[in-house]
Every structure is written in structure tokens, then in C-alpha cells.
Amino acid sequence: MIRPIEDSDWPATWAIIEPVFRAGRTYVYSPEITEAKARSVWVNSPLATFVAEDKGEIIGTYYLKENQPGHGSHVCNCGYIVSEGARGKGIATAMCEHSQAEAAARGFRAMQYNLVVSTNEGAIRLWKKHGFKIVGTLPGAFRDPELGFVDAFVMFKQLGTEQGTDPEA
Amino acid sequence: MIRPIEDSDWPATWAIIEPVFRAGRTYVYSPEITEAKARSVWVNSPLATFVAEDKGEIIGTYYLKENQPGHGSHVCNCGYIVSEGARGKGIATAMCEHSQAEAAARGFRAMQYNLVVSTNEGAIRLWKKHGFKIVGTLPGAFRDPELGFVDAFVMFKQLGTEQGTDPEA
């Protein structure tokens, strides 16, 4: 079940987010980010934040926000994290589909991921499967703690088009 | 002369920014943005804001900020506006060069423009002349008040490379 986050969900949500942020290999946030700042980024600043729950346990989370204000606000942005123990079970897929439906229901016309680290191959494969296209490559835009500067991709999908199809076709 | 903005420069700076924001054809900010919000966006949030001055008159302004936090914070972002009466006199060129020197001095490795409206041909030509490349195209990502949804470009330049040359060459 994917549902809006509640205040009481934060500790379990932070437990999923923290190791990903601390690793610093897929999200730009400093590995030294405080819990309060992370909560601000993930829960307070976005339009909406959701959790994926299975048998009372929180196993994933995503946020939805406007990618730009004003004349760019018809494009949204999302970020997703699945708990380490729940990976490979389709949770990211479920959240990706949920986020697109949620965004379309809120009137967004498209979804943009601004900085998908090029080494994050599993995520890239998944977003492509869901109809996202790499529309840009940012040379060396991500500083990986092990590999140094690596490229990042901008990925984009028009919403309201059939899932998995090329929106330009 | 290009110099850091001072508090007393705000009214003259706002007089340059306001018509551009109100027109809503090159920046995403809502045409109804308040002066306080504009000041927050242009002066308070960025790392630094500069003005171009000629004979005591402010004729241009730009801001410099980190484009992303943490592991993306080696890439900066800038925005530039030239007063209507001072266009075509090389002020944008001077500010673009100044911003690159300023960014390099602060340790940034690259500069990224996240949403260059595809109809803003003069700006695109100028950034290209200064070594920026279009690294991505965002389909319909800008809502132009006259033309409707138009594409926007992501433009990028590695700093510390010879101006105007291809950083990948």
C-alpha cells in the first residue's frame, strides 16, 4: 500500500533514507546531512510525500514537488528510495507508477529527474522501462565518493501518454 | 564596472529585474511575483549577486549560486539581466565573463543553466559564443504567455577551459 506519510512515519522513513544519503552515491545531499535537514528536504519542502507499506512496515518512500516555479511549474520532480531489505520486489516500480498517477491527478504535464547519476544503472533501466528518456547529459556533474566526478543524466517523461511508449512518437 | 550588490542598489536592480519577471518570457518566476520574493530569489538565496554599473547607473545584474548541494555543489548556476536601455552594448558578455571568473575563483568546476527558453535566441547565441553547450532539451518545459508550451535547453560549460572552446575537445 502506498499512502501519504504521517508524522509518526518519520523515524521509519528516516531509517530508509539515512543509509542512502550517508552513502552519497545516488543523491547529491551531503553525507553529513542532519536528520532535521533531511526531513525538511524529503517531507516539508515537497508538495507531498508518500510511503510504501507492507504488513505494517515502511519499505519505501517518495516525494513529489514542482520542479520549477511559475512558468515551469507544470513539470514535477520526484525522488524515490526503497529500503535495502525490500529491493528487487517491484516497490520502486509501484512507487514510480503511483507518482505518475498522483502527478497527473494534480495537473502536472511532465515529470523530470534533474540529476540521475550515470552509475545508478538499475534506476536508469527502471525509469526507461517506465517511459522516461535521457534528454540531457551533465558532464562530471556528480562527485562520487569512490569514483570521483561522474556524469549525470536529465530524464524526462510527458505524463498522460501511454506508459512505456515514446511520448514523441 | 561589475561589483557586488549593496543594499542601497536594490531599487535600481529591481527596476531592471521587474519588467523581465513581469513579462514572463525568459524566467520561470510568476509574473505576479512580489518584490520581496524577487529580492529573496535574486539577492538573498544566491551565494553572491553583482551589478554592472556605468557612470553611476546600474545597467545589469547577475547572481551566482550552487546548482545542487553536496555532491553536486561543484557546479554553479547563474542568471543575468541587462536593463532594456543598455542592451546590445556587451553588458551580458561582460557579466558572463565576470561570472565565470568569479565561479572559478570560488572553486566551481562548471556552470549550468537549467532552463534556457528555446525562444530566447539572443541569449542562446551568446552563451554558445562563450563556450556553453546545449546538453539537454526539455520538451515543453516552459509555458510562454503568448506561445504556450515551448522547449527549454539545459546549457553547460566546464570552467577553467579556454573560453569559447569545446571543453570535450
Short mmCIF file of C-alpha atoms in Angstrom, two decimals:
data_model
loop_
_atom_site.label_atom_id
_atom_site.label_comp_id
_atom_site.label_asym_id
_atom_site.label_seq_id
_atom_site.Cartn_x
_atom_site.Cartn_y
_atom_site.Cartn_z
CA MET A 1 0.00 0.00 0.00
CA ILE A 2 1.28 3.44 -0.92
CA ARG A 3 -0.17 6.26 1.19
CA PRO A 4 0.67 9.81 2.31
CA ILE A 5 3.31 10.00 5.03
CA GLU A 6 2.19 10.84 8.57
CA ASP A 7 4.28 12.46 11.28
CA SER A 8 4.58 9.16 13.12
CA ASP A 9 6.13 7.55 9.99
CA TRP A 10 9.21 9.74 10.06
CA PRO A 11 11.53 7.52 12.17
CA ALA A 12 10.88 4.50 9.92
CA THR A 13 11.20 6.68 6.81
CA TRP A 14 14.45 8.22 8.00
CA ALA A 15 15.77 4.71 8.63
CA ILE A 16 15.32 4.04 4.89
CA ILE A 17 16.64 7.39 3.70
CA GLU A 18 19.62 7.75 6.02
CA PRO A 19 21.86 4.98 4.66
CA VAL A 20 21.26 6.19 1.09
CA PHE A 21 22.10 9.79 1.92
CA ARG A 22 25.09 8.71 4.06
CA ALA A 23 26.44 6.58 1.20
CA GLY A 24 26.27 9.63 -1.06
CA ARG A 25 26.29 7.69 -4.29
CA THR A 26 22.86 8.44 -5.76
CA TYR A 27 21.59 11.64 -4.13
CA VAL A 28 23.51 14.92 -4.06
CA TYR A 29 22.84 15.70 -0.41
CA SER A 30 25.89 15.82 1.80
CA PRO A 31 26.57 12.50 3.56
CA GLU A 32 26.77 14.62 6.74
CA ILE A 33 23.22 15.93 6.34
CA THR A 34 21.35 16.24 9.63
CA GLU A 35 18.12 14.38 10.26
CA ALA A 36 16.28 17.70 10.56
CA LYS A 37 17.60 18.91 7.21
CA ALA A 38 16.76 15.59 5.58
CA ARG A 39 13.22 15.81 6.91
CA SER A 40 12.95 19.33 5.53
CA VAL A 41 14.17 18.19 2.12
CA TRP A 42 12.12 14.99 1.92
CA VAL A 43 8.91 15.88 3.75
CA ASN A 44 8.49 19.58 4.47
CA SER A 45 9.59 21.20 1.20
CA PRO A 46 7.84 18.94 -1.34
CA LEU A 47 4.17 19.19 -2.26
CA ALA A 48 3.59 15.67 -0.97
CA THR A 49 5.48 12.68 0.41
CA PHE A 50 4.36 9.07 0.37
CA VAL A 51 5.39 5.81 1.99
CA ALA A 52 5.08 2.26 0.73
CA GLU A 53 3.91 -0.04 3.48
CA ASP A 54 3.88 -3.81 3.61
CA LYS A 55 2.34 -5.62 6.60
CA GLY A 56 2.72 -2.51 8.73
CA GLU A 57 6.34 -1.99 7.77
CA ILE A 58 7.53 1.00 5.78
CA ILE A 59 9.65 -0.26 2.91
CA GLY A 60 9.81 2.71 0.56
CA THR A 61 9.17 6.42 0.24
CA TYR A 62 8.94 9.10 -2.43
CA TYR A 63 8.33 12.83 -2.67
CA LEU A 64 6.59 14.90 -5.33
CA LYS A 65 7.23 18.59 -5.98
CA GLU A 66 7.18 21.29 -8.62
CA ASN A 67 10.46 21.19 -10.49
CA GLN A 68 10.36 24.93 -11.15
CA PRO A 69 8.06 27.76 -10.02
CA GLY A 70 5.64 29.75 -12.18
CA HIS A 71 6.05 29.16 -15.91
CA GLY A 72 7.90 25.91 -15.26
CA SER A 73 5.52 24.58 -12.60
CA HIS A 74 3.65 22.21 -14.94
CA VAL A 75 6.68 19.88 -14.69
CA CYS A 76 7.13 17.96 -11.46
CA ASN A 77 10.07 16.21 -9.85
CA CYS A 78 10.17 13.09 -7.68
CA GLY A 79 12.72 11.18 -5.65
CA TYR A 80 12.33 7.54 -4.56
CA ILE A 81 14.07 5.32 -2.03
CA VAL A 82 13.39 1.64 -1.31
CA SER A 83 14.61 0.05 1.92
CA GLU A 84 17.61 -2.18 1.45
CA GLY A 85 15.74 -5.31 2.52
CA ALA A 86 12.87 -4.72 0.09
CA ARG A 87 14.80 -4.18 -3.13
CA GLY A 88 14.07 -6.24 -6.22
CA LYS A 89 10.42 -6.71 -5.25
CA GLY A 90 8.84 -4.13 -7.52
CA ILE A 91 8.47 -1.42 -4.87
CA ALA A 92 10.27 1.18 -6.99
CA THR A 93 8.05 0.28 -9.93
CA ALA A 94 4.94 0.62 -7.78
CA MET A 95 6.09 4.00 -6.45
CA CYS A 96 7.03 5.23 -9.93
CA GLU A 97 3.59 4.35 -11.27
CA HIS A 98 1.89 5.83 -8.20
CA SER A 99 3.85 9.05 -8.56
CA GLN A 100 2.88 9.45 -12.21
CA ALA A 101 -0.81 8.95 -11.43
CA GLU A 102 -0.54 11.33 -8.48
CA ALA A 103 1.24 13.95 -10.60
CA ALA A 104 -1.26 13.68 -13.44
CA ALA A 105 -4.14 13.99 -10.96
CA ARG A 106 -2.54 17.19 -9.67
CA GLY A 107 -2.41 18.58 -13.20
CA PHE A 108 1.29 18.14 -13.94
CA ARG A 109 2.06 17.61 -17.61
CA ALA A 110 5.50 16.05 -17.25
CA MET A 111 8.00 14.66 -14.76
CA GLN A 112 11.70 15.49 -14.75
CA TYR A 113 14.61 13.93 -12.86
CA ASN A 114 17.32 16.58 -12.76
CA LEU A 115 20.36 14.57 -11.80
CA VAL A 116 20.34 10.81 -12.26
CA VAL A 117 23.85 9.59 -11.52
CA SER A 118 25.15 7.70 -14.55
CA THR A 119 26.47 4.87 -12.36
CA ASN A 120 22.97 4.24 -10.96
CA GLU A 121 22.26 1.75 -13.74
CA GLY A 122 19.40 -0.07 -12.05
CA ALA A 123 17.45 3.15 -11.60
CA ILE A 124 18.13 4.30 -15.16
CA ARG A 125 16.96 0.97 -16.55
CA LEU A 126 13.80 1.19 -14.45
CA TRP A 127 12.94 4.77 -15.42
CA LYS A 128 13.48 3.95 -19.09
CA LYS A 129 11.14 0.99 -18.75
CA HIS A 130 8.56 3.44 -17.42
CA GLY A 131 8.86 5.71 -20.43
CA PHE A 132 11.44 8.18 -19.20
CA LYS A 133 14.01 9.32 -21.71
CA ILE A 134 17.50 10.63 -21.14
CA VAL A 135 17.14 14.16 -22.53
CA GLY A 136 20.47 15.50 -21.32
CA THR A 137 23.92 14.55 -20.06
CA LEU A 138 25.67 16.72 -17.47
CA PRO A 139 29.43 16.11 -17.75
CA GLY A 140 31.01 15.31 -14.38
CA ALA A 141 28.09 16.87 -12.53
CA PHE A 142 28.13 14.35 -9.66
CA ARG A 143 31.04 13.81 -7.28
CA ASP A 144 31.00 10.14 -6.36
CA PRO A 145 32.91 9.39 -3.14
CA GLU A 146 34.70 6.44 -4.77
CA LEU A 147 34.82 7.23 -8.48
CA GLY A 148 35.24 10.99 -8.40
CA PHE A 149 33.40 13.14 -10.94
CA VAL A 150 30.92 11.15 -12.99
CA ASP A 151 28.26 12.21 -15.49
CA ALA A 152 24.64 12.65 -14.56
CA PHE A 153 21.56 12.42 -16.75
CA VAL A 154 18.46 14.56 -17.02
CA MET A 155 15.48 12.25 -17.53
CA PHE A 156 12.03 13.36 -18.64
CA LYS A 157 8.59 11.96 -19.33
CA GLN A 158 5.44 13.61 -20.62
CA LEU A 159 2.53 12.46 -18.47
CA GLY A 160 -0.83 11.34 -19.77
CA THR A 161 0.86 9.36 -22.51
CA GLU A 162 0.72 5.61 -22.58
CA GLN A 163 3.19 4.11 -20.12
CA GLY A 164 6.42 2.90 -21.61
CA THR A 165 5.83 4.44 -25.01
CA ASP A 166 7.86 7.18 -26.62
CA PRO A 167 5.99 10.44 -25.93
CA GLU A 168 7.44 11.92 -29.13
CA ALA A 169 6.34 9.07 -31.37
CA MET B 1 32.28 48.19 -13.64
CA ILE B 2 30.89 44.98 -12.22
CA ARG B 3 30.79 44.84 -8.42
CA PRO B 4 28.94 43.10 -5.58
CA ILE B 5 25.44 44.44 -4.97
CA GLU B 6 24.84 46.61 -1.90
CA ASP B 7 21.57 47.08 -0.04
CA SER B 8 21.17 50.55 -1.49
CA ASP B 9 21.35 49.12 -5.03
CA TRP B 10 18.16 47.11 -4.69
CA PRO B 11 15.65 49.70 -6.02
CA ALA B 12 17.69 50.23 -9.21
CA THR B 13 18.27 46.49 -9.53
CA TRP B 14 14.59 45.71 -9.08
CA ALA B 15 13.79 48.28 -11.78
CA ILE B 16 15.84 46.12 -14.19
CA ILE B 17 14.52 42.77 -13.00
CA GLU B 18 10.84 43.65 -12.63
CA PRO B 19 9.92 44.12 -16.31
CA VAL B 20 11.67 40.86 -17.22
CA PHE B 21 9.92 38.86 -14.50
CA ARG B 22 6.57 40.56 -15.28
CA ALA B 23 6.92 39.71 -18.97
CA GLY B 24 7.44 36.06 -18.00
CA ARG B 25 9.09 35.06 -21.26
CA THR B 26 12.62 34.15 -20.15
CA TYR B 27 12.49 33.39 -16.42
CA VAL B 28 10.14 30.89 -14.82
CA TYR B 29 9.13 33.09 -11.89
CA SER B 30 5.47 34.00 -11.80
CA PRO B 31 4.76 37.38 -13.45
CA GLU B 32 2.90 38.19 -10.23
CA ILE B 33 5.99 37.68 -8.08
CA THR B 34 6.25 40.19 -5.22
CA GLU B 35 9.24 42.49 -4.89
CA ALA B 36 10.16 40.79 -1.58
CA LYS B 37 10.10 37.33 -3.16
CA ALA B 38 12.13 38.57 -6.13
CA ARG B 39 14.72 40.03 -3.78
CA SER B 40 14.87 36.72 -1.92
CA VAL B 41 15.38 34.83 -5.18
CA TRP B 42 17.88 37.22 -6.75
CA VAL B 43 19.86 38.53 -3.77
CA ASN B 44 19.26 36.63 -0.53
CA SER B 45 19.29 32.99 -1.69
CA PRO B 46 22.30 33.03 -4.04
CA LEU B 47 25.91 32.88 -2.88
CA ALA B 48 26.56 36.28 -4.43
CA THR B 49 24.86 38.92 -6.55
CA PHE B 50 26.56 41.54 -8.71
CA VAL B 51 25.59 44.70 -10.54
CA ALA B 52 27.03 46.24 -13.67
CA GLU B 53 27.38 49.97 -13.28
CA ASP B 54 28.06 52.62 -15.89
CA LYS B 55 28.54 56.26 -14.86
CA GLY B 56 26.78 55.62 -11.56
CA GLU B 57 23.82 53.92 -13.23
CA ILE B 58 23.01 50.26 -12.69
CA ILE B 59 22.51 48.66 -16.09
CA GLY B 60 22.78 44.94 -15.37
CA THR B 61 22.80 42.33 -12.65
CA TYR B 62 23.59 38.68 -12.15
CA TYR B 63 23.54 36.11 -9.37
CA LEU B 64 25.80 33.12 -8.69
CA LYS B 65 24.80 30.05 -6.67
CA GLU B 66 25.43 26.36 -6.22
CA ASN B 67 23.27 24.48 -8.69
CA GLN B 68 22.94 21.49 -6.35
CA PRO B 69 24.01 20.83 -2.74
CA GLY B 70 26.66 18.39 -1.55
CA HIS B 71 27.93 16.06 -4.24
CA GLY B 72 26.63 18.36 -6.96
CA SER B 73 27.92 21.60 -5.44
CA HIS B 74 30.97 21.88 -7.71
CA VAL B 75 28.59 23.06 -10.46
CA CYS B 76 27.24 26.59 -10.18
CA ASN B 77 24.28 28.35 -11.71
CA CYS B 78 23.89 31.99 -12.76
CA GLY B 79 21.13 34.26 -14.02
CA TYR B 80 21.71 37.56 -15.84
CA ILE B 81 19.54 40.54 -16.70
CA VAL B 82 20.53 43.66 -18.64
CA SER B 83 18.42 46.82 -18.45
CA GLU B 84 16.34 47.43 -21.53
CA GLY B 85 18.16 50.65 -22.40
CA ALA B 86 21.60 49.05 -22.19
CA ARG B 87 21.10 46.01 -24.42
CA GLY B 88 23.39 45.34 -27.35
CA LYS B 89 26.33 47.03 -25.66
CA GLY B 90 28.21 43.97 -24.46
CA ILE B 91 26.94 44.10 -20.87
CA ALA B 92 25.73 40.49 -20.94
CA THR B 93 29.08 39.42 -22.35
CA ALA B 94 30.92 41.30 -19.62
CA MET B 95 28.73 39.75 -16.92
CA CYS B 96 29.07 36.26 -18.40
CA GLU B 97 32.86 36.54 -18.39
CA HIS B 98 32.85 38.06 -14.90
CA SER B 99 30.66 35.25 -13.58
CA GLN B 100 32.93 32.57 -14.99
CA ALA B 101 35.99 34.15 -13.40
CA GLU B 102 34.13 34.60 -10.13
CA ALA B 103 32.90 30.99 -10.19
CA ALA B 104 36.35 29.61 -10.97
CA ALA B 105 37.86 31.70 -8.17
CA ARG B 106 35.32 30.17 -5.79
CA GLY B 107 36.37 26.69 -6.87
CA PHE B 108 33.44 25.77 -9.09
CA ARG B 109 34.33 23.36 -11.87
CA ALA B 110 31.41 24.03 -14.18
CA MET B 111 28.42 26.27 -14.79
CA GLN B 112 24.94 25.04 -15.68
CA TYR B 113 21.87 26.90 -16.92
CA ASN B 114 18.91 24.70 -16.06
CA LEU B 115 16.16 26.17 -18.19
CA VAL B 116 17.07 28.37 -21.13
CA VAL B 117 13.86 29.07 -23.00
CA SER B 118 14.27 27.92 -26.59
CA THR B 119 12.73 31.15 -27.92
CA ASN B 120 15.41 33.24 -26.17
CA GLU B 121 17.63 33.06 -29.23
CA GLY B 122 19.85 36.02 -28.41
CA ALA B 123 20.81 34.53 -25.07
CA ILE B 124 21.43 31.08 -26.54
CA ARG B 125 23.66 32.54 -29.24
CA LEU B 126 25.60 34.49 -26.61
CA TRP B 127 26.10 31.54 -24.24
CA LYS B 128 27.26 29.38 -27.14
CA LYS B 129 29.76 32.05 -28.11
CA HIS B 130 31.08 31.84 -24.55
CA GLY B 131 31.61 28.09 -24.76
CA PHE B 132 28.33 26.83 -23.33
CA LYS B 133 26.85 23.79 -24.99
CA ILE B 134 23.25 22.66 -25.14
CA VAL B 135 23.49 19.36 -23.25
CA GLY B 136 19.77 18.69 -22.96
CA THR B 137 16.35 19.60 -24.32
CA LEU B 138 13.32 19.67 -22.02
CA PRO B 139 10.19 19.20 -24.14
CA GLY B 140 7.55 21.85 -23.44
CA ALA B 141 9.12 22.66 -20.08
CA PHE B 142 8.39 26.40 -20.28
CA ARG B 143 4.93 27.92 -20.51
CA ASP B 144 5.26 31.06 -22.58
CA PRO B 145 2.38 33.52 -22.05
CA GLU B 146 2.00 34.01 -25.81
CA LEU B 147 3.23 30.81 -27.43
CA GLY B 148 2.14 28.25 -24.85
CA PHE B 149 4.41 25.32 -24.01
CA VAL B 150 7.83 25.65 -25.60
CA ASP B 151 11.02 23.65 -25.18
CA ALA B 152 13.82 24.68 -22.86
CA PHE B 153 17.50 23.84 -23.01
CA VAL B 154 19.99 22.79 -20.37
CA MET B 155 23.30 24.52 -21.11
CA PHE B 156 26.63 23.62 -19.55
CA LYS B 157 30.24 24.72 -19.55
CA GLN B 158 33.28 23.29 -17.84
CA LEU B 159 35.23 26.14 -16.24
CA GLY B 160 38.97 26.60 -16.40
CA THR B 161 38.94 25.67 -20.07
CA GLU B 162 39.78 28.19 -22.74
CA GLN B 163 36.85 30.46 -23.39
CA GLY B 164 34.78 29.61 -26.40
CA THR B 165 36.43 26.28 -26.99
CA ASP B 166 34.79 22.92 -26.73
CA PRO B 167 35.60 21.55 -23.26
CA GLU B 168 35.35 17.99 -24.60
CA ALA B 169 37.76 18.54 -27.47
#
